[in-house]
PDB file of C-alpha atoms and ligand atoms in Angstrom:
ATOM      1  CA  MET A   1      28.259 -10.689  10.284  1.00  0.00           C
ATOM      2  CA  GLY A   2      27.798  -8.530   7.550  1.00  0.00           C
ATOM      3  CA  CYS A   3      25.101  -6.647   6.452  1.00  0.00           C
ATOM      4  CA  GLY A   4      22.873  -7.063   3.337  1.00  0.00           C
ATOM      5  CA  VAL A   5      20.205  -5.213   1.174  1.00  0.00           C
ATOM      6  CA  TYR A   6      17.816  -7.192  -1.077  1.00  0.00           C
ATOM      7  CA  VAL A   7      15.499  -5.387  -3.604  1.00  0.00           C
ATOM      8  CA  ARG A   8      12.821  -6.521  -5.716  1.00  0.00           C
ATOM      9  CA  GLU A   9      10.305  -4.606  -7.828  1.00  0.00           C
ATOM     10  CA  TYR A  10       6.821  -5.681  -8.577  1.00  0.00           C
ATOM     11  CA  SER A  11       3.980  -4.340 -10.403  1.00  0.00           C
ATOM     12  CA  VAL A  12       0.375  -5.042 -10.115  1.00  0.00           C
ATOM     13  CA  SER A  13      -2.681  -3.644 -12.173  1.00  0.00           C
ATOM     14  CA  THR A  14      -5.866  -2.415 -10.712  1.00  0.00           C
ATOM     15  CA  ASN A  15      -9.473  -2.686 -12.096  1.00  0.00           C
ATOM     16  CA  LYS A  16     -11.294   0.003 -10.301  1.00  0.00           C
ATOM     17  CA  ARG A  17     -11.120   3.633  -9.266  1.00  0.00           C
ATOM     18  CA  PHE A  18     -10.618   2.774  -5.768  1.00  0.00           C
ATOM     19  CA  GLU A  19      -9.677  -0.787  -4.867  1.00  0.00           C
ATOM     20  CA  VAL A  20      -7.893  -2.735  -2.188  1.00  0.00           C
ATOM     21  CA  VAL A  21      -4.827  -5.085  -3.027  1.00  0.00           C
ATOM     22  CA  LYS A  22      -3.341  -7.286  -0.338  1.00  0.00           C
ATOM     23  CA  ILE A  23       0.535  -7.457  -0.726  1.00  0.00           C
ATOM     24  CA  THR A  24       1.402  -9.254   2.103  1.00  0.00           C
ATOM     25  CA  GLU A  25       2.405 -12.836   0.361  1.00  0.00           C
ATOM     26  CA  LEU A  26       4.238 -11.155  -2.442  1.00  0.00           C
ATOM     27  CA  VAL A  27       5.835  -8.941   0.442  1.00  0.00           C
ATOM     28  CA  GLU A  28       6.900 -12.337   2.794  1.00  0.00           C
ATOM     29  CA  ASN A  29       7.866 -14.155  -0.359  1.00  0.00           C
ATOM     30  CA  THR A  30      10.539 -11.650  -1.199  1.00  0.00           C
ATOM     31  CA  VAL A  31      11.788 -11.961   2.283  1.00  0.00           C
ATOM     32  CA  LYS A  32      12.047 -15.464   1.904  1.00  0.00           C
ATOM     33  CA  GLU A  33      13.853 -15.269  -0.998  1.00  0.00           C
ATOM     34  CA  SER A  34      16.698 -12.466   0.497  1.00  0.00           C
ATOM     35  CA  GLY A  35      17.745 -14.779   3.047  1.00  0.00           C
ATOM     36  CA  ILE A  36      18.271 -11.867   5.365  1.00  0.00           C
ATOM     37  CA  ARG A  37      17.146 -13.074   8.908  1.00  0.00           C
ATOM     38  CA  ASN A  38      17.192 -10.105  11.230  1.00  0.00           C
ATOM     39  CA  GLY A  39      16.735  -6.253  10.395  1.00  0.00           C
ATOM     40  CA  TYR A  40      13.966  -4.569   8.528  1.00  0.00           C
ATOM     41  CA  VAL A  41      11.457  -4.760   5.379  1.00  0.00           C
ATOM     42  CA  LEU A  42      10.675  -1.578   4.063  1.00  0.00           C
ATOM     43  CA  VAL A  43       7.691  -1.481   1.632  1.00  0.00           C
ATOM     44  CA  PHE A  44       7.254   1.768  -0.621  1.00  0.00           C
ATOM     45  CA  ILE A  45       5.170   2.430  -3.812  1.00  0.00           C
ATOM     46  CA  PRO A  46       6.507   5.345  -6.084  1.00  0.00           C
ATOM     47  CA  HIS A  47       2.843   6.549  -6.771  1.00  0.00           C
ATOM     48  CA  ALA A  48       1.200  10.069  -5.465  1.00  0.00           C
ATOM     49  CA  THR A  49      -2.397   8.339  -6.017  1.00  0.00           C
ATOM     50  CA  ALA A  50      -1.951   5.348  -4.065  1.00  0.00           C
ATOM     51  CA  ALA A  51      -1.092   4.356  -0.507  1.00  0.00           C
ATOM     52  CA  VAL A  52       0.151   1.546   1.673  1.00  0.00           C
ATOM     53  CA  ILE A  53      -1.715   0.236   4.781  1.00  0.00           C
ATOM     54  CA  VAL A  54      -1.368  -2.587   7.499  1.00  0.00           C
ATOM     55  CA  ASN A  55      -4.619  -3.756   8.659  1.00  0.00           C
ATOM     56  CA  GLU A  56      -7.251  -6.550   8.439  1.00  0.00           C
ATOM     57  CA  TYR A  57      -8.190  -7.478   5.172  1.00  0.00           C
ATOM     58  CA  GLU A  58     -11.426  -8.570   5.273  1.00  0.00           C
ATOM     59  CA  PRO A  59     -13.922  -7.502   2.432  1.00  0.00           C
ATOM     60  CA  ASN A  60     -16.334  -5.406   4.762  1.00  0.00           C
ATOM     61  CA  VAL A  61     -13.531  -3.669   6.533  1.00  0.00           C
ATOM     62  CA  ALA A  62     -11.639  -3.373   3.132  1.00  0.00           C
ATOM     63  CA  SER A  63     -14.646  -1.475   1.672  1.00  0.00           C
ATOM     64  CA  ASP A  64     -14.753   0.641   4.901  1.00  0.00           C
ATOM     65  CA  TYR A  65     -11.095   1.746   4.247  1.00  0.00           C
ATOM     66  CA  LEU A  66     -12.410   3.174   1.172  1.00  0.00           C
ATOM     67  CA  GLU A  67     -15.874   4.605   2.199  1.00  0.00           C
ATOM     68  CA  TRP A  68     -13.746   6.491   5.037  1.00  0.00           C
ATOM     69  CA  ILE A  69     -11.618   8.016   2.555  1.00  0.00           C
ATOM     70  CA  LYS A  70     -14.364   9.315   0.255  1.00  0.00           C
ATOM     71  CA  LYS A  71     -16.195  10.445   3.352  1.00  0.00           C
ATOM     72  CA  TYR A  72     -13.249  12.763   4.336  1.00  0.00           C
ATOM     73  CA  VAL A  73     -11.639  13.391   1.017  1.00  0.00           C
ATOM     74  CA  PRO A  74     -14.789  13.333  -1.399  1.00  0.00           C
ATOM     75  CA  PRO A  75     -13.512  12.872  -4.788  1.00  0.00           C
ATOM     76  CA  ASP A  76     -16.468  15.332  -6.310  1.00  0.00           C
ATOM     77  CA  TYR A  77     -15.505  18.431  -4.034  1.00  0.00           C
ATOM     78  CA  GLU A  78     -14.404  21.452  -5.677  1.00  0.00           C
ATOM     79  CA  TRP A  79     -10.689  20.991  -5.333  1.00  0.00           C
ATOM     80  CA  ARG A  80      -8.402  23.120  -7.319  1.00  0.00           C
ATOM     81  CA  HIS A  81      -6.257  19.839  -8.789  1.00  0.00           C
ATOM     82  CA  ASN A  82      -9.395  18.665 -10.177  1.00  0.00           C
ATOM     83  CA  THR A  83      -9.358  21.245 -12.963  1.00  0.00           C
ATOM     84  CA  ILE A  84      -6.143  19.694 -14.092  1.00  0.00           C
ATOM     85  CA  ASP A  85      -6.753  15.753 -14.001  1.00  0.00           C
ATOM     86  CA  ASN A  86      -9.460  15.104 -11.526  1.00  0.00           C
ATOM     87  CA  ASN A  87      -7.937  13.441  -8.836  1.00  0.00           C
ATOM     88  CA  ALA A  88      -7.011  15.379  -6.086  1.00  0.00           C
ATOM     89  CA  HIS A  89      -8.578  13.408  -3.519  1.00  0.00           C
ATOM     90  CA  ALA A  90      -5.929  10.570  -4.323  1.00  0.00           C
ATOM     91  CA  HIS A  91      -3.208  13.030  -4.009  1.00  0.00           C
ATOM     92  CA  ILE A  92      -4.394  14.135  -0.527  1.00  0.00           C
ATOM     93  CA  ALA A  93      -5.461  10.836   0.971  1.00  0.00           C
ATOM     94  CA  SER A  94      -2.210   9.310  -0.339  1.00  0.00           C
ATOM     95  CA  SER A  95      -0.176  12.214   1.269  1.00  0.00           C
ATOM     96  CA  ILE A  96      -2.447  11.596   4.623  1.00  0.00           C
ATOM     97  CA  ILE A  97      -2.104   7.876   5.042  1.00  0.00           C
ATOM     98  CA  GLY A  98       1.501   7.281   3.237  1.00  0.00           C
ATOM     99  CA  ALA A  99       3.102   5.555   0.379  1.00  0.00           C
ATOM    100  CA  SER A 100       5.328   3.391   2.554  1.00  0.00           C
ATOM    101  CA  ARG A 101       5.535   1.016   5.698  1.00  0.00           C
ATOM    102  CA  ILE A 102       8.506  -1.037   7.460  1.00  0.00           C
ATOM    103  CA  PHE A 103       8.236  -3.864   9.713  1.00  0.00           C
ATOM    104  CA  PRO A 104      10.774  -5.759  11.760  1.00  0.00           C
ATOM    105  CA  LEU A 105      12.222  -8.576  10.555  1.00  0.00           C
ATOM    106  CA  ILE A 106      13.388 -11.240  13.226  1.00  0.00           C
ATOM    107  CA  ASP A 107      14.583 -14.523  12.997  1.00  0.00           C
ATOM    108  CA  GLY A 108      13.623 -14.757   9.305  1.00  0.00           C
ATOM    109  CA  ARG A 109      10.023 -13.820   9.925  1.00  0.00           C
ATOM    110  CA  LEU A 110       8.083 -10.249   8.818  1.00  0.00           C
ATOM    111  CA  VAL A 111       6.726  -9.414  12.305  1.00  0.00           C
ATOM    112  CA  ARG A 112       2.983  -8.495  12.154  1.00  0.00           C
ATOM    113  CA  GLY A 113       0.040  -8.917  14.181  1.00  0.00           C
ATOM    114  CA  VAL A 114      -2.459 -12.111  13.208  1.00  0.00           C
ATOM    115  CA  TRP A 115      -4.898  -9.623  11.658  1.00  0.00           C
ATOM    116  CA  GLN A 116      -2.434  -7.428  10.205  1.00  0.00           C
ATOM    117  CA  GLU A 117      -2.229  -7.802   6.378  1.00  0.00           C
ATOM    118  CA  ILE A 118      -0.271  -5.738   4.163  1.00  0.00           C
ATOM    119  CA  MET A 119      -2.257  -3.576   1.449  1.00  0.00           C
ATOM    120  CA  LEU A 120      -2.142  -1.267  -1.346  1.00  0.00           C
ATOM    121  CA  LEU A 121      -4.810   1.385  -1.742  1.00  0.00           C
ATOM    122  CA  GLU A 122      -5.491   2.344  -4.971  1.00  0.00           C
ATOM    123  CA  LEU A 123      -7.080   5.611  -4.959  1.00  0.00           C
ATOM    124  CA  ASP A 124      -6.977   6.665  -8.958  1.00  0.00           C
ATOM    125  CA  GLY A 125      -7.544   3.370 -10.644  1.00  0.00           C
ATOM    126  CA  PRO A 126      -7.994   1.604 -12.983  1.00  0.00           C
ATOM    127  CA  ARG A 127      -4.120   1.653 -13.710  1.00  0.00           C
ATOM    128  CA  ARG A 128      -2.149  -0.871 -15.516  1.00  0.00           C
ATOM    129  CA  SER A 129       1.160  -0.645 -13.473  1.00  0.00           C
ATOM    130  CA  ARG A 130       1.104   0.425  -9.762  1.00  0.00           C
ATOM    131  CA  ARG A 131       4.874  -0.646  -8.886  1.00  0.00           C
ATOM    132  CA  ILE A 132       5.475  -1.755  -5.372  1.00  0.00           C
ATOM    133  CA  VAL A 133       9.209  -1.846  -4.047  1.00  0.00           C
ATOM    134  CA  VAL A 134      10.457  -4.267  -1.281  1.00  0.00           C
ATOM    135  CA  GLU A 135      13.664  -3.620   0.222  1.00  0.00           C
ATOM    136  CA  VAL A 136      14.795  -6.123   3.311  1.00  0.00           C
ATOM    137  CA  MET A 137      17.663  -4.939   4.798  1.00  0.00           C
ATOM    138  CA  GLY A 138      19.742  -6.732   7.854  1.00  0.00           C
ATOM    139  CA  SER A 139      22.123  -9.958   8.091  1.00  0.00           C
TER     140      SER A 139
HETATM  141 ZN1   ZN B   1      -3.063  14.594 -10.051  1.00  0.00          ZN
END
């Protein structure tokens, strides 16, 4: 059986400086569309001031993720980069958290826990376009 790659790119807009955007459905729809049944699913965002996480999406915990970031990487700290464009915290948090996640794809289903949702973290919004690349690899 041959190996295939299916790629889709999406764009979402964000409305606040800090925001959690759930993208699980978008990713899982891409998996269905691909027809690929076994392999891997890569979720990647080509941005230096946003991040991708996998965890529970519930309003309180969603705001806790953002509070955690603000507490440990304070936006108003005197970062050197803030003299240029005032978003050093977003670069640092994006570096630590990461811009991608990979998932196993087994029997046509992206494998994740019951409480695991895929989320984009906006760290320097609002932005008109945050790109999300979903690549499904397998057979
Ligand atoms: Zn910057």
